[in-house]
CSV table of C-alpha atoms in Angstrom, one decimal:
chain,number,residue,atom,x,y,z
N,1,UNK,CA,-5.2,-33.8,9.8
N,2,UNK,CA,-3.3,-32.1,12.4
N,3,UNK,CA,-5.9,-30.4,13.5
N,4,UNK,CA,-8.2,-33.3,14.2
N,5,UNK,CA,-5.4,-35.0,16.3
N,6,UNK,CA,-5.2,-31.4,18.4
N,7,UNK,CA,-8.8,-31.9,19.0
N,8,UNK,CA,-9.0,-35.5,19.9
N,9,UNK,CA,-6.2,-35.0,22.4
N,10,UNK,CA,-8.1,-32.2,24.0
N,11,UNK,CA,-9.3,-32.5,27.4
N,12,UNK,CA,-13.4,-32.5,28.5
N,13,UNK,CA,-13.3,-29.1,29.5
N,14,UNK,CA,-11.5,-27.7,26.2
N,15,UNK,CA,-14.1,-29.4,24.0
N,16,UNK,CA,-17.2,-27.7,26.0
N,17,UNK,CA,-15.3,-24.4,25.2
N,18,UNK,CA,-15.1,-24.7,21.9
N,19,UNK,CA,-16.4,-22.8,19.2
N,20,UNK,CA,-16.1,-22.8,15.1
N,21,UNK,CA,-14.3,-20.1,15.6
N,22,UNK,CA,-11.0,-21.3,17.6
N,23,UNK,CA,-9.3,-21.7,14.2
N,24,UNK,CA,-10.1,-18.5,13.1
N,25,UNK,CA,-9.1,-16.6,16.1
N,26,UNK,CA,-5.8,-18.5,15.9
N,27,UNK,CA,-5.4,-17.4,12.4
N,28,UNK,CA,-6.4,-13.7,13.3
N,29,UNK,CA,-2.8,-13.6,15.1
N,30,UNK,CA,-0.9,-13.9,11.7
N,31,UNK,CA,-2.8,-11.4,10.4
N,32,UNK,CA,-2.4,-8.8,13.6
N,33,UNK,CA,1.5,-9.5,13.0
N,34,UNK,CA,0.8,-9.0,9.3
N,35,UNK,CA,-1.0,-5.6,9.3
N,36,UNK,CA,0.5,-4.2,12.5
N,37,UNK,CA,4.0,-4.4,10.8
N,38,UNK,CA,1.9,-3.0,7.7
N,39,UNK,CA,0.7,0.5,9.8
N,40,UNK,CA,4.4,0.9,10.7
N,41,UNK,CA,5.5,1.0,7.5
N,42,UNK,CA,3.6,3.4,6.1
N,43,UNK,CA,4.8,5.9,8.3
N,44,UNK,CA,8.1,4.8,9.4
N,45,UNK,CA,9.6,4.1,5.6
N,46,UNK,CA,9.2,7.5,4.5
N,47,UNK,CA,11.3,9.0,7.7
N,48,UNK,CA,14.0,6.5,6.1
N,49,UNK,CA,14.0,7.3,2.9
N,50,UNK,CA,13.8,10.9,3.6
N,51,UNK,CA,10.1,11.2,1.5
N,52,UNK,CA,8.7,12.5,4.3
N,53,UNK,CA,9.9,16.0,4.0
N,54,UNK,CA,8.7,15.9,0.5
N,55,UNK,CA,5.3,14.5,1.6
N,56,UNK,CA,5.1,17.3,3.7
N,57,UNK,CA,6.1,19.8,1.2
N,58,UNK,CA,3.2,18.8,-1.0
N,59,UNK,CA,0.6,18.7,2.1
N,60,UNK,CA,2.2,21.5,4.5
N,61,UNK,CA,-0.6,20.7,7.3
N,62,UNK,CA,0.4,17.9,8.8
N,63,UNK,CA,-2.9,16.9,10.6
N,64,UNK,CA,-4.3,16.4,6.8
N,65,UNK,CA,-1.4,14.6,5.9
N,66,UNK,CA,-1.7,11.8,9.1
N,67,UNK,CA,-5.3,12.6,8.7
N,68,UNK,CA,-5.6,11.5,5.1
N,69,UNK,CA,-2.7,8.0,5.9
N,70,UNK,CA,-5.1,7.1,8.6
N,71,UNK,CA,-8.0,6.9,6.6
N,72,UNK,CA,-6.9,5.2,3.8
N,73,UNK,CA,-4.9,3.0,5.8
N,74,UNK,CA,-8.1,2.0,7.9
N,75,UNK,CA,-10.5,1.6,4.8
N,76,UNK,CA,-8.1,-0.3,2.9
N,77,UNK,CA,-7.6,-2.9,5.9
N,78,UNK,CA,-10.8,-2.7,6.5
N,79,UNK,CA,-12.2,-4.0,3.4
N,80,UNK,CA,-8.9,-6.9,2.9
N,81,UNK,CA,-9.4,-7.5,6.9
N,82,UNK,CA,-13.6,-8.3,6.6
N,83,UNK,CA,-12.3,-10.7,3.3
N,84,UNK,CA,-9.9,-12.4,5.4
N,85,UNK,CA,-12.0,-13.1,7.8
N,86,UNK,CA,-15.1,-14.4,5.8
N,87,UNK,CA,-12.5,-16.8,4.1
N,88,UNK,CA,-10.4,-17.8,7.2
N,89,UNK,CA,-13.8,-18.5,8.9
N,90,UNK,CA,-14.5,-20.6,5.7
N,91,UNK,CA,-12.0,-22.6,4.9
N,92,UNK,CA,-11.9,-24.0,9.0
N,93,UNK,CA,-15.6,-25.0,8.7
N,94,UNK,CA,-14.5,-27.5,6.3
N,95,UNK,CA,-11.6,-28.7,8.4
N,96,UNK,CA,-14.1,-28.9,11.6
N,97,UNK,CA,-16.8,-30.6,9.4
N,98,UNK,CA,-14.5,-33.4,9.3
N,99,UNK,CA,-15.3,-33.6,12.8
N,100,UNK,CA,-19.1,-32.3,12.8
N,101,UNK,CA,-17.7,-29.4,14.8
N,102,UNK,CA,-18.1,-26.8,11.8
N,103,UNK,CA,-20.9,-23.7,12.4
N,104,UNK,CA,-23.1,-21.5,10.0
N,105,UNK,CA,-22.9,-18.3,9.6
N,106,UNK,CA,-26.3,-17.9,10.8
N,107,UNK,CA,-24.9,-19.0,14.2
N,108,UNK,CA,-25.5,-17.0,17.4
N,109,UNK,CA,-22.8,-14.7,17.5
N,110,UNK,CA,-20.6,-16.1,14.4
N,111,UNK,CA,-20.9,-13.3,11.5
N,112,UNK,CA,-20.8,-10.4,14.6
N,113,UNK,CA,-17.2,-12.2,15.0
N,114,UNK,CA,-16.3,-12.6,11.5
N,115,UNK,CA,-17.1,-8.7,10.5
N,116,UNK,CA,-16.4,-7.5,13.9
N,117,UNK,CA,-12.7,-9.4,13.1
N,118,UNK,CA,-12.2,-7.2,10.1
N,119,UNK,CA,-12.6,-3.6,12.1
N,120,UNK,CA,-10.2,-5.1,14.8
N,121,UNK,CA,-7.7,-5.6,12.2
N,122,UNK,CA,-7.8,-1.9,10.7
N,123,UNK,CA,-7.7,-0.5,14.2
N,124,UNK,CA,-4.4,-2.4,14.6
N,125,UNK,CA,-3.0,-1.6,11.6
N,126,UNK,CA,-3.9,2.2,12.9
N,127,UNK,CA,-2.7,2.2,16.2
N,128,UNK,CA,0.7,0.5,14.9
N,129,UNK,CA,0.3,3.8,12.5
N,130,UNK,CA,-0.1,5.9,15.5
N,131,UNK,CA,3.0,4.4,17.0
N,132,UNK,CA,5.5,4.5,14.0
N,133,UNK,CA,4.5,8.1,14.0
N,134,UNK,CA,5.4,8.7,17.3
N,135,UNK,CA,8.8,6.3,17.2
N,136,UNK,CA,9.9,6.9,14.0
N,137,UNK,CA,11.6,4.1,14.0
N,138,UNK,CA,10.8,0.7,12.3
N,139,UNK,CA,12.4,-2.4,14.3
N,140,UNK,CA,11.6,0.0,17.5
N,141,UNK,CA,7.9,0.4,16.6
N,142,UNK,CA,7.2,-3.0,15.3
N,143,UNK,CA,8.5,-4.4,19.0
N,144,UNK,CA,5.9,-2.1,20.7
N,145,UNK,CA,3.3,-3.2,18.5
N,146,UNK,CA,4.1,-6.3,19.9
N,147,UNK,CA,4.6,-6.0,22.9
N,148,UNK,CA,1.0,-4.2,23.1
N,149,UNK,CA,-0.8,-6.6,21.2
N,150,UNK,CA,0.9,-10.1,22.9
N,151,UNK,CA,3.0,-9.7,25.1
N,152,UNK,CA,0.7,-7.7,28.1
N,153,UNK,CA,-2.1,-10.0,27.4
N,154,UNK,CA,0.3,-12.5,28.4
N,155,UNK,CA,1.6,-11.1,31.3
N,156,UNK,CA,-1.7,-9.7,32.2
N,157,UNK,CA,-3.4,-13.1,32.6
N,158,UNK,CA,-0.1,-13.9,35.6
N,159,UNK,CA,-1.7,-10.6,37.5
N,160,UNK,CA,-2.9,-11.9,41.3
N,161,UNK,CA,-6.6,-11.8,42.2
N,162,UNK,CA,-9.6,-10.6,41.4
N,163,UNK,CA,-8.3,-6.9,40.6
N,164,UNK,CA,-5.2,-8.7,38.2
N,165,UNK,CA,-8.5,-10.7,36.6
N,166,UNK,CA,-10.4,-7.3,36.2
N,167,UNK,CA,-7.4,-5.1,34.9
N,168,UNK,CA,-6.7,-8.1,32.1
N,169,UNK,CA,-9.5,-7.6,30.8
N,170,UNK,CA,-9.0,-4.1,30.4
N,171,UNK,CA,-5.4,-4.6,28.4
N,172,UNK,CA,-5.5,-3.8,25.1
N,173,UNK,CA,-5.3,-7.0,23.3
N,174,UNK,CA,-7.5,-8.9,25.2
N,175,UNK,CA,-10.2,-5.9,25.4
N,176,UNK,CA,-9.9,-5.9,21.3
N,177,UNK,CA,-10.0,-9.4,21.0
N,178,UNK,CA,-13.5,-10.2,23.4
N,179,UNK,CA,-15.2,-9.2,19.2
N,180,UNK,CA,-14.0,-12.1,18.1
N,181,UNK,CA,-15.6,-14.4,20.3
N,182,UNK,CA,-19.4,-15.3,19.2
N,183,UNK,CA,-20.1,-16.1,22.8
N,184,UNK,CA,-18.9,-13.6,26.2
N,185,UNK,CA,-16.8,-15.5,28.0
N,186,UNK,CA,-16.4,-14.7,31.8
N,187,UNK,CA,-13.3,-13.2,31.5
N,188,UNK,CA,-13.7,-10.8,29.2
N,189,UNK,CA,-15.2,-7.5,28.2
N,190,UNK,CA,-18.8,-7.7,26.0
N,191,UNK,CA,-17.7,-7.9,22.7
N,192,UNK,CA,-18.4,-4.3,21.1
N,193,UNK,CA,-17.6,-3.2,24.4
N,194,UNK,CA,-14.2,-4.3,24.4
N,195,UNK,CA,-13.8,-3.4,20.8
N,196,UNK,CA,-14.9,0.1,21.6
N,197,UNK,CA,-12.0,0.6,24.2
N,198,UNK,CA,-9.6,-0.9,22.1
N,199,UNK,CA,-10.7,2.3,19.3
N,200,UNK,CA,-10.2,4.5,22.5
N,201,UNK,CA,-6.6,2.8,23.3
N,202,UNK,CA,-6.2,3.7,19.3
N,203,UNK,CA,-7.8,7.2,19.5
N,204,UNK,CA,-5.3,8.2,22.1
N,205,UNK,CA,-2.0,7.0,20.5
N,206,UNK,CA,-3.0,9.0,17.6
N,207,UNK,CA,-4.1,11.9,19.3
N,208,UNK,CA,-0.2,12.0,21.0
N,209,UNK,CA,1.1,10.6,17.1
N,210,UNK,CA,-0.7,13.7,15.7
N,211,UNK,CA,0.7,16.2,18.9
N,212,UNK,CA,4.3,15.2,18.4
N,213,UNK,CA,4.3,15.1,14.7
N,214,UNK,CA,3.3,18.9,14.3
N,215,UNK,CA,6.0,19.6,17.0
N,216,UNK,CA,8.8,18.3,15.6
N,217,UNK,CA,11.4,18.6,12.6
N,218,UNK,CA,10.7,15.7,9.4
């Protein structure tokens, strides 16, 4: 299997890191591309279609309207996010128990990961809400989703020094992503704790979504 090869190339140092769930934190990034492009969406297909200014004819108070997207955007990737998670976590224990690596469960730390995995989800998928809403603009917001969620954790781990150590672990991304870890690692946030400032990062994007949106023509 591929991934037993991966593992028996690994060096020492990777195998003492790792953790039943390294394949399911790997998987997690198809599913951040898959409901961050999803949050978009539903905001930024109805500016193109023009059913926005219908939308808004039917609900004329446009915090209610975001209000009422955000919600049932959240739930709804909450409850698909927690199932993908449970079954991603899942199906990798019986690739690793090829290899006796597989966990329980039970595990210290695993099923905080594995439900903690689902909310992180849903507050993608609501921050990439938050910024269709303020861009308007599909291809444009689906880049900054992006660029948020990969592309600063990747340039954030490049940052000199102990302050470029301590601001990485404030970026987004890797502040969201310290949940899905059953163990803290040194170079990150404590798990809720990141997760919490990741719903802040979220808060704030829809806080300026919500501000612009009542300013401005549909």
């Amino acid at each position: 299997m591929a991934f037993s090869a991966s593992y028996d190339e690994m060096s020492d140092s990777d195998r003492a890191s790792f953790t039943p769930m390294l394949p399911t934190q790997v998987a997690f990034y198809f599913g951040m591309v898959i409901f961050g492009a999803l949050g978009v969406l539903v905001i930024t297909s109805e500016h193109a279609t023009g059913m926005i200014r219908t939308a808004l004819t039917a609900v004329p108070r446009r915090a209610h309207y975001l209000a009422a997207k955000t919600v049932v955007l959240g739930l709804v990737v909450l409850v698909v996010g927690i199932a993908v998670s449970f079954a991603s976590f899942y199906v990798s224990q019986l690739i690793l128990a090829t290899k006796d690596l597989d966990g329980s469960i039970g595990d210290t730390g695993i099923l905080r990961a594995v439900i903690g995995g689902g909310l992180y989800l849903a507050l993608i998928a609501v921050l990439a809400l938050g910024i269709g809403t303020l861009l308007r603009h599909t291809a444009g917001s689906i880049v900054v989703v992006f660029v948020v969620m990969f592309v600063l954790g990747i340039v954030g781990g490049f940052l000199p020094g102990s302050w470029g150590e301590t601001v990485n672990k404030f970026l987004p991304s890797n502040a969201g992503t310290a949940i899905l870890s059953p163990v803290r690692e040194s170079e990150q946030l404590a798990p809720w704790t990141g997760l919490g400032l990741f719903a802040v990062y979220t808060l704030a994007v829809l806080a300026a979504a919500l501000a612009l949106f009542e300013r401005r023509d549909a």
